[in-house]
Coordinates of N, CA and C in Angstrom, one line a residue:
M1 N 65.1 43.1 17.6 CA 63.9 42.4 17.3 C 62.7 43.3 17.4
K2 N 61.8 42.9 16.7 CA 60.7 44.0 16.3 C 59.9 43.5 17.3
E3 N 59.2 44.7 18.1 CA 58.1 44.7 19.1 C 56.8 45.4 18.7
V4 N 56.0 44.7 18.5 CA 54.7 45.4 18.4 C 53.6 45.6 19.4
S5 N 52.9 46.6 19.0 CA 52.1 47.2 20.0 C 50.8 46.6 19.7
N6 N 50.1 46.3 20.9 CA 48.6 45.8 20.6 C 47.7 47.2 20.5
G7 N 48.0 48.5 20.5 CA 47.4 49.6 20.3 C 46.6 50.1 21.6
E8 N 47.3 49.6 22.6 CA 46.8 50.3 23.7 C 47.8 50.5 24.7
G9 N 49.2 50.8 24.2 CA 50.3 51.2 24.7 C 51.2 49.8 25.1
D10 N 50.5 48.5 25.2 CA 51.3 47.5 25.6 C 52.2 46.9 24.6
I11 N 53.2 46.4 24.7 CA 54.5 45.8 23.8 C 53.8 44.1 23.9
G12 N 53.8 43.5 22.2 CA 53.2 42.6 22.1 C 54.4 41.2 22.1
R13 N 55.9 41.8 22.3 CA 56.6 40.8 22.2 C 57.9 41.6 23.2
T14 N 58.8 40.8 24.2 CA 59.9 41.3 24.8 C 60.8 40.1 25.2
H15 N 62.2 40.5 25.1 CA 63.2 39.7 25.6 C 62.9 39.3 27.2
L16 N 63.4 38.1 27.6 CA 63.5 37.6 28.9 C 64.8 37.6 29.1
Y17 N 64.9 37.9 30.4 CA 66.5 37.8 30.8 C 66.7 36.9 32.2
L18 N 67.5 36.4 32.6 CA 67.9 35.9 33.8 C 68.9 36.5 34.4
N19 N 68.6 37.4 35.7 CA 69.5 38.2 36.1 C 70.0 37.2 37.8
V20 N 71.2 37.1 37.2 CA 71.8 36.3 38.6 C 72.7 36.7 39.5
Y21 N 72.7 36.7 40.6 CA 73.4 37.1 41.8 C 74.2 36.3 43.0
D22 N 74.9 36.5 43.3 CA 76.0 36.0 44.2 C 75.5 36.1 45.6
L23 N 75.3 35.2 46.4 CA 74.9 35.1 47.7 C 76.2 34.9 48.9
T24 N 77.1 34.5 48.0 CA 78.6 34.5 49.2 C 79.6 34.7 48.2
T25 N 80.8 35.1 48.8 CA 81.8 35.4 48.0 C 82.5 33.6 47.7
I26 N 82.4 32.8 48.3 CA 82.7 31.4 47.8 C 82.4 31.3 46.4
N27 N 81.4 31.9 45.8 CA 80.9 31.7 44.4 C 82.5 32.2 43.4
N28 N 83.1 32.9 44.0 CA 83.9 33.4 43.1 C 85.0 31.9 43.1
Y29 N 85.0 31.1 43.6 CA 86.0 30.1 43.5 C 84.7 28.9 42.7
L30 N 83.9 28.6 43.3 CA 82.9 27.3 43.0 C 82.3 27.7 41.5
Y31 N 82.2 29.0 41.0 CA 81.8 29.3 39.8 C 82.6 28.7 38.5
W32 N 83.7 28.7 38.6 CA 84.5 28.2 37.6 C 84.5 26.4 37.7
F33 N 83.8 26.0 38.5 CA 83.5 24.5 38.3 C 82.0 24.3 38.1
G34 N 81.5 25.4 37.9 CA 80.1 25.0 37.3 C 79.0 25.1 38.5
L35 N 79.5 25.4 40.0 CA 78.8 25.2 40.9 C 78.7 27.0 41.4
G36 N 77.7 27.0 42.7 CA 77.3 28.5 43.4 C 76.4 28.7 44.1
I37 N 76.3 29.2 44.9 CA 74.9 29.9 45.7 C 74.5 31.1 45.5
F38 N 73.6 31.1 44.5 CA 72.7 32.1 43.6 C 71.5 32.4 43.8
H39 N 71.6 33.6 43.6 CA 70.3 34.3 43.5 C 69.7 34.6 42.1
S40 N 68.4 34.4 41.9 CA 68.0 34.8 40.3 C 66.6 35.7 40.2
G41 N 66.7 36.3 39.3 CA 65.3 36.9 39.0 C 65.1 36.9 37.7
I42 N 63.8 37.0 37.2 CA 63.3 37.2 35.8 C 63.4 38.8 35.3
E43 N 63.8 38.9 34.5 CA 63.8 40.4 33.7 C 62.6 40.5 32.7
A44 N 61.6 41.3 32.7 CA 61.0 41.6 31.7 C 60.4 42.8 31.6
Y45 N 59.9 43.6 30.4 CA 59.5 44.8 30.2 C 59.7 45.9 31.7
G46 N 61.1 45.7 32.0 CA 61.8 46.7 32.5 C 61.6 46.5 34.0
M47 N 61.2 45.3 34.5 CA 61.2 44.9 35.9 C 61.9 43.5 36.1
E48 N 62.6 43.3 37.0 CA 62.8 42.0 37.6 C 61.8 41.5 38.7
Y49 N 61.6 40.1 38.4 CA 60.5 39.3 39.3 C 61.4 38.2 40.2
A50 N 61.1 38.0 41.5 CA 62.2 37.0 42.0 C 61.1 36.4 43.4
F51 N 61.7 35.5 43.8 CA 60.6 34.7 44.7 C 61.8 34.7 46.3
G52 N 61.2 34.7 47.6 CA 62.0 34.8 48.8 C 61.3 34.2 49.7
A53 N 61.8 34.2 50.7 CA 60.9 33.7 51.8 C 60.2 34.7 53.0
H54 N 59.0 34.5 53.8 CA 58.7 35.5 54.7 C 58.1 34.2 55.6
D55 N 57.3 34.8 56.7 CA 56.8 33.9 57.3 C 55.2 33.6 57.6
Y56 N 54.6 34.3 56.4 CA 53.2 34.3 56.3 C 52.7 33.6 55.2
P57 N 51.5 33.2 55.1 CA 50.7 32.4 53.8 C 50.6 33.3 52.6
T58 N 51.3 34.0 52.4 CA 51.1 35.0 51.1 C 52.1 35.1 50.4
S59 N 52.0 35.3 49.1 CA 53.1 35.6 48.3 C 54.4 36.3 48.3
G60 N 55.4 35.2 48.0 CA 57.1 35.8 48.7 C 57.9 36.1 47.2
V61 N 56.6 36.5 46.1 CA 57.2 37.0 44.8 C 57.2 38.2 44.7
F62 N 58.2 38.9 44.2 CA 58.6 40.5 44.4 C 59.0 41.0 43.2
E63 N 58.9 42.1 42.9 CA 59.6 43.2 41.7 C 60.4 44.1 42.3
V64 N 61.7 43.9 41.5 CA 62.6 45.6 41.9 C 63.1 45.8 40.6
E65 N 63.8 47.1 40.7 CA 64.5 47.4 39.6 C 65.5 46.3 39.0
P66 N 65.6 46.0 37.5 CA 66.4 45.3 37.0 C 68.3 45.3 37.5
K67 N 68.8 43.9 37.9 CA 70.0 43.9 38.2 C 70.2 44.6 39.9
S68 N 69.3 45.0 40.3 CA 69.7 46.0 41.7 C 69.1 45.2 42.8
C69 N 68.9 43.9 42.9 CA 68.2 43.2 44.2 C 69.1 43.6 45.4
P70 N 68.5 44.4 46.3 CA 69.6 45.2 47.6 C 70.1 43.5 48.3
G71 N 70.8 43.8 48.8 CA 71.7 42.7 49.3 C 72.4 41.6 49.1
F72 N 72.6 41.7 47.3 CA 72.8 40.6 46.8 C 73.9 41.3 45.6
I73 N 75.0 40.6 45.3 CA 75.9 41.1 44.3 C 75.9 40.6 43.0
Y74 N 75.4 41.4 41.9 CA 75.0 41.0 40.5 C 76.2 40.5 40.0
R75 N 75.7 39.3 39.2 CA 77.1 38.7 38.4 C 77.1 39.1 37.3
R76 N 75.6 38.3 36.6 CA 75.5 38.4 35.0 C 74.4 38.1 34.6
S77 N 74.0 38.3 33.6 CA 72.6 38.1 32.9 C 72.3 37.2 31.9
V78 N 71.7 36.6 31.7 CA 71.4 35.2 30.6 C 70.4 35.7 29.9
W79 N 70.1 35.8 28.7 CA 69.3 35.7 27.9 C 68.5 34.5 27.7
L80 N 67.3 34.5 28.4 CA 66.8 33.2 28.0 C 65.3 32.9 26.7
G81 N 65.3 34.3 25.8 CA 64.2 33.9 24.8 C 63.3 35.4 24.9
T82 N 62.3 35.1 24.1 CA 61.3 36.0 24.1 C 59.9 35.5 24.3
T83 N 58.9 36.4 24.8 CA 57.6 36.2 24.9 C 56.4 37.2 24.1
D84 N 55.3 36.7 23.7 CA 54.6 37.3 23.3 C 53.6 37.6 23.9
M85 N 53.6 37.7 24.8 CA 52.6 38.6 26.3 C 53.1 39.8 26.0
S86 N 51.9 40.3 26.1 CA 51.9 41.8 26.0 C 52.0 42.1 27.9
R87 N 52.5 43.7 28.0 CA 52.9 43.9 28.9 C 51.8 43.6 30.4
S88 N 50.5 43.9 29.7 CA 49.7 43.7 30.8 C 49.1 42.0 31.3
E89 N 49.4 41.3 29.8 CA 49.4 40.0 30.1 C 50.6 39.3 30.9
F90 N 51.5 39.5 31.0 CA 52.8 39.1 31.4 C 52.4 39.6 32.9
R91 N 52.1 40.6 33.5 CA 51.9 41.0 34.7 C 50.8 40.2 35.4
L92 N 50.0 39.8 34.8 CA 48.8 39.0 35.1 C 49.4 37.6 35.6
F93 N 50.0 37.1 34.6 CA 50.9 35.5 34.4 C 51.4 35.7 35.8
M94 N 52.5 36.7 36.0 CA 53.3 36.7 37.1 C 52.4 36.8 38.5
E95 N 51.4 37.2 38.6 CA 50.3 37.5 39.5 C 49.9 35.9 39.9
N96 N 49.4 35.5 38.9 CA 48.7 34.3 39.0 C 49.5 33.1 39.7
L97 N 50.8 32.9 39.1 CA 52.1 32.4 39.5 C 52.5 32.5 40.8
A98 N 52.6 33.9 41.2 CA 53.0 34.1 42.6 C 51.6 33.5 43.7
G99 N 50.8 33.0 43.2 CA 49.9 31.9 43.7 C 50.5 30.8 44.3
N100 N 51.4 29.9 43.5 CA 51.9 29.2 44.0 C 53.6 29.0 44.5
Y101 N 53.5 30.2 45.0 CA 55.2 30.6 45.5 C 54.6 31.4 46.8
Y102 N 54.3 30.9 47.9 CA 54.2 31.5 49.2 C 55.4 31.6 50.1
G103 N 55.7 32.9 50.4 CA 56.7 33.1 51.1 C 57.1 32.0 52.5
D104 N 56.2 31.2 53.0 CA 56.1 30.4 54.0 C 56.3 29.2 53.5
T105 N 56.6 29.0 52.1 CA 56.7 27.7 51.6 C 58.1 27.5 51.2
Y106 N 59.0 28.6 51.1 CA 60.4 28.3 50.7 C 61.3 27.6 51.2
H107 N 62.0 26.9 50.3 CA 62.8 26.1 51.1 C 64.2 25.9 50.1
L108 N 65.5 25.9 50.8 CA 66.6 26.1 50.1 C 67.1 25.3 49.2
I109 N 66.6 24.2 49.5 CA 66.7 23.0 48.3 C 65.8 22.4 47.5
S110 N 64.7 22.8 48.0 CA 63.3 22.1 46.8 C 62.4 23.0 46.3
K111 N 62.5 24.5 47.2 CA 61.6 25.6 46.7 C 62.3 26.7 46.9
N112 N 63.4 27.0 45.9 CA 64.1 28.6 46.5 C 63.6 29.3 45.2
C113 N 64.2 30.4 45.0 CA 64.3 31.5 44.1 C 64.5 31.0 42.5
N114 N 65.3 30.0 42.4 CA 65.9 29.5 41.2 C 64.9 28.9 40.8
H115 N 64.3 28.0 41.8 CA 62.9 26.9 41.2 C 61.7 27.8 40.4
F116 N 61.7 29.2 41.2 CA 60.8 29.8 40.6 C 61.4 30.6 39.2
T117 N 62.3 30.8 39.2 CA 62.9 31.3 37.8 C 62.8 30.4 36.7
D118 N 63.3 28.8 37.2 CA 62.8 28.0 36.2 C 61.5 27.7 35.7
D119 N 60.7 27.8 36.6 CA 59.1 27.7 36.3 C 58.7 28.7 35.4
V120 N 59.0 30.0 35.6 CA 58.4 31.2 35.0 C 59.6 30.7 33.2
C121 N 60.6 30.7 33.3 CA 61.1 30.0 31.9 C 60.6 28.9 31.2
R122 N 60.5 28.0 32.1 CA 59.3 26.4 31.3 C 58.3 27.2 30.5
H123 N 57.5 28.2 31.3 CA 56.5 28.4 31.3 C 56.6 29.2 29.7
L124 N 57.4 30.2 29.9 CA 57.3 31.3 29.0 C 58.0 31.0 27.4
T125 N 59.2 30.0 27.8 CA 60.0 29.5 26.5 C 60.3 27.9 26.3
G126 N 59.5 27.1 27.4 CA 59.4 26.0 27.2 C 60.6 25.2 27.3
K127 N 61.6 26.1 27.9 CA 63.0 25.5 28.3 C 63.6 26.0 29.6
P128 N 64.4 24.9 30.2 CA 64.8 25.4 31.8 C 65.9 26.6 32.0
I129 N 66.3 27.3 33.0 CA 67.2 28.0 33.1 C 68.7 27.3 33.0
P130 N 69.7 27.8 33.1 CA 70.9 27.2 32.8 C 71.1 26.2 33.9
G131 N 71.8 25.1 33.8 CA 71.8 24.2 34.9 C 72.5 24.5 35.9
W132 N 73.9 25.0 35.7 CA 74.7 25.9 36.7 C 73.8 26.4 37.8
V133 N 73.0 27.4 37.6 CA 72.4 28.3 38.5 C 72.1 27.7 39.8
N134 N 71.3 26.7 39.6 CA 70.6 25.8 40.8 C 71.3 24.5 41.0
R135 N 72.2 23.9 40.3 CA 73.1 23.0 40.2 C 73.0 22.6 42.2
L136 N 73.5 23.4 42.6 CA 74.2 23.1 43.8 C 73.1 22.8 44.9
A137 N 71.7 23.5 45.1 CA 70.7 22.8 45.3 C 70.3 21.6 45.3
R138 N 70.4 20.9 44.1 CA 70.0 19.6 43.5 C 71.0 18.9 43.9
L139 N 72.3 19.1 44.3 CA 73.6 18.3 44.9 C 73.2 18.0 46.2
G140 N 72.4 19.0 46.7 CA 72.2 19.3 48.3 C 71.1 18.7 48.6
S141 N 70.2 18.3 47.9 CA 69.1 17.4 48.4 C 69.5 16.1 48.6
F142 N 70.9 15.8 48.1 CA 71.4 14.5 48.5 C 72.6 14.5 49.4
C143 N 73.0 15.9 50.0 CA 74.2 16.0 51.1 C 73.7 17.6 51.5
N144 N 73.4 17.7 52.5 CA 72.9 19.1 53.1 C 74.4 19.7 53.4
C145 N 75.2 18.9 53.5 CA 76.3 19.4 54.1 C 77.3 20.3 53.1
L146 N 76.9 20.3 51.9 CA 77.3 21.1 51.1 C 77.3 22.8 51.0
F147 N 75.9 23.1 51.8 CA 75.9 24.6 52.3 C 76.1 24.9 53.9
P148 N 76.7 26.2 53.4 CA 77.0 26.8 54.8 C 75.9 26.8 56.0
E149 N 76.3 26.4 57.3 CA 75.0 26.5 58.3 C 74.2 27.6 58.5
T150 N 75.0 29.0 58.0 CA 74.1 29.9 58.3 C 73.2 30.5 57.1
I151 N 73.2 29.6 55.8 CA 72.4 29.8 55.0 C 71.2 29.2 54.9
Q152 N 70.0 29.7 55.0 CA 68.6 28.9 55.5 C 67.7 29.1 54.3
A153 N 67.6 30.7 53.8 CA 66.9 31.1 52.5 C 67.1 32.2 51.8
T154 N 67.1 32.3 50.8 CA 67.1 33.8 50.1 C 66.8 34.8 50.9
S155 N 67.6 35.7 51.0 CA 67.2 37.0 52.2 C 66.5 37.8 51.3
L156 N 65.2 38.0 51.4 CA 64.4 39.2 51.1 C 64.1 40.2 52.2
D157 N 64.9 39.8 53.4 CA 64.8 40.6 54.5 C 65.6 42.0 54.2
R158 N 66.3 41.7 53.1 CA 67.3 42.9 52.8 C 66.4 44.1 52.5
L159 N 65.4 43.8 51.8 CA 64.6 44.8 51.2 C 64.0 45.5 52.3
A160 N 63.7 45.0 53.4 CA 62.9 45.5 54.8 C 63.9 46.2 55.5
N161 N 64.9 45.6 55.8 CA 65.9 45.9 56.8 C 67.0 46.5 56.2
D162 N 67.5 46.7 55.1 CA 68.2 47.5 54.8 C 68.2 48.9 55.0
P163 N 69.2 49.6 56.0 CA 68.8 51.1 56.1 C 68.7 51.9 55.0
A164 N 68.9 51.4 53.5 CA 68.8 52.3 52.6 C 67.2 52.0 52.4
N165 N 66.5 51.2 52.6 CA 65.1 51.4 52.5 C 64.1 51.8 53.5
S166 N 64.5 52.6 54.6 CA 64.2 53.2 55.4 C 64.6 54.6 55.8
D167 N 63.8 55.6 56.2 CA 64.0 56.9 56.3 C 65.2 57.1 57.3
D168 N 64.9 56.5 58.6 CA 65.5 56.6 59.5 C 66.6 55.2 60.2
G169 N 66.6 54.3 59.0 CA 67.6 53.3 59.3 C 67.4 52.1 60.3
S170 N 65.7 52.2 60.7 CA 65.2 51.2 61.5 C 64.7 50.2 60.6
E171 N 64.1 49.1 61.3 CA 63.6 48.1 60.2 C 62.3 48.4 60.2
S172 N 62.1 48.2 58.8 CA 60.6 48.6 58.1 C 59.7 47.5 58.9
V173 N 58.3 47.9 58.5 CA 57.3 47.1 59.2 C 56.6 46.6 57.8
V174 N 55.6 45.7 58.3 CA 54.6 45.8 57.0 C 54.4 46.3 56.1
S175 N 54.6 46.1 54.7 CA 54.1 47.1 53.8 C 54.3 46.2 52.1
L176 N 53.1 46.6 51.7 CA 53.6 45.7 49.9 C 54.0 46.5 49.4
T177 N 54.1 48.0 49.6 CA 55.6 48.5 48.9 C 56.3 49.4 49.4
M178 N 57.8 49.1 49.1 CA 58.8 49.2 50.1 C 59.6 50.1 49.3
E179 N 59.7 51.3 49.6 CA 60.4 52.5 49.0 C 61.9 52.2 49.3
S180 N 62.8 52.7 48.1 CA 64.2 52.4 48.8 C 64.9 53.9 48.4
D181 N 65.5 54.6 49.2 CA 66.3 55.7 48.7 C 67.4 55.8 48.0
E182 N 67.6 54.4 47.4 CA 68.4 54.1 46.3 C 68.1 54.3 45.0
E183 N 68.3 55.7 44.5 CA 67.9 56.0 42.8 C 66.2 55.6 43.2
G184 N 65.4 56.2 44.0 CA 64.2 56.2 44.1 C 63.4 55.0 43.8
S185 N 64.2 53.7 43.9 CA 63.4 52.3 43.2 C 62.5 52.0 44.5
E186 N 61.3 51.1 43.9 CA 60.6 50.6 44.8 C 60.4 49.1 44.7
H187 N 60.1 48.5 45.8 CA 60.3 46.6 45.9 C 58.7 46.4 46.1
H188 N 58.2 45.6 45.4 CA 56.6 45.3 45.4 C 56.4 43.8 45.7
L189 N 55.8 43.2 46.5 CA 55.1 42.3 46.8 C 54.1 41.8 46.0
L190 N 54.2 40.8 44.9 CA 52.9 40.4 43.8 C 52.2 39.5 44.9
L191 N 50.8 40.0 44.6 CA 49.7 39.0 45.2 C 48.8 38.5 44.1
P192 N 48.3 37.0 44.0 CA 47.4 36.7 43.2 C 46.4 37.8 43.1
P193 N 45.4 37.7 42.1 CA 44.4 38.9 42.0 C 43.6 38.7 42.9
T194 N 42.8 37.4 43.5 CA 41.8 37.1 44.0 C 42.3 36.9 45.5
I195 N 43.3 37.5 46.0 CA 43.9 37.3 47.5 C 44.3 38.4 48.2
N196 N 43.6 38.6 49.0 CA 44.1 40.2 50.2 C 45.0 39.9 51.2
Q197 N 46.0 40.6 51.0 CA 47.1 40.1 52.1 C 46.7 40.7 53.6
V198 N 46.7 40.1 54.6 CA 46.4 40.5 56.0 C 47.5 40.2 56.9
C199 N 48.3 40.9 57.3 CA 49.3 41.4 58.2 C 48.8 41.9 59.6
S200 N 49.1 41.4 60.7 CA 48.8 42.0 61.7 C 50.0 43.1 62.0
E201 N 49.5 44.3 62.8 CA 50.6 45.5 62.8 C 51.2 45.3 64.0
D202 N 51.1 44.6 65.2 CA 52.0 44.3 66.4 C 52.8 43.0 65.8
K203 N 53.0 42.6 64.6 CA 53.8 41.5 64.3 C 54.4 42.0 63.2
P204 N 56.3 42.7 63.3 CA 56.2 43.1 61.6 C 56.5 41.9 60.8
L205 N 56.2 42.2 59.6 CA 56.7 41.1 58.3 C 58.2 41.0 58.1
R206 N 58.7 39.9 58.5 CA 59.9 39.7 57.9 C 60.1 39.2 56.3
L207 N 60.4 40.0 55.4 CA 60.3 39.6 54.2 C 60.9 38.2 53.6
A208 N 62.0 38.2 55.2 CA 62.7 36.6 54.5 C 63.8 36.7 55.5
R209 N 64.2 35.6 55.9 CA 64.9 35.2 56.8 C 66.4 35.8 56.5
D210 N 67.2 36.1 57.3 CA 68.7 36.9 57.0 C 69.5 35.7 57.0
I211 N 70.3 35.8 55.8 CA 70.9 33.9 55.6 C 72.5 34.6 56.0
M212 N 72.9 35.6 55.7 CA 74.2 36.0 55.5 C 74.7 36.5 57.1

């Protein structure tokens, strides 16, 4: 595909990919039946964007290096199409959309990471993500017993609590930029352009509930 520069270093067209991860080894069996408990993120312009839970009324959208979301097992990537947005336009789009996905509004059945990636995909391509990615959540809206009791939310807590993400192996505290020792990657929470995040220093921010 030909990518066109807008003269300011931005690229005027890029591919969109859905990166899918396993949340549980049960997927090794469910996958062949078109089911599974998955985490997903949207990859574009060299970064991956996803949504997860935390306890504050601020954005739960974050970015990581593609195919390397900590704590999840990468399964596969699905090509979704392309967007004509430049890099800066795409970034602004994601920041604005983050205002609709606060961490404390995350719900495994009705508003999870796959709902977020589906929303992005519909906005940019006019099509949904593949149905198998979030099928179990749709079935779960009719029967909660389909999900293991230990699974409460997509775990972004792995970004903060994974020993690889702190120098001394201790739990990370509030930070908009979480640096990982693994290949020097960084994990950023995205905030809407007009919103400032305020967190109490005496109450560490849990970027998501640990589900496994």
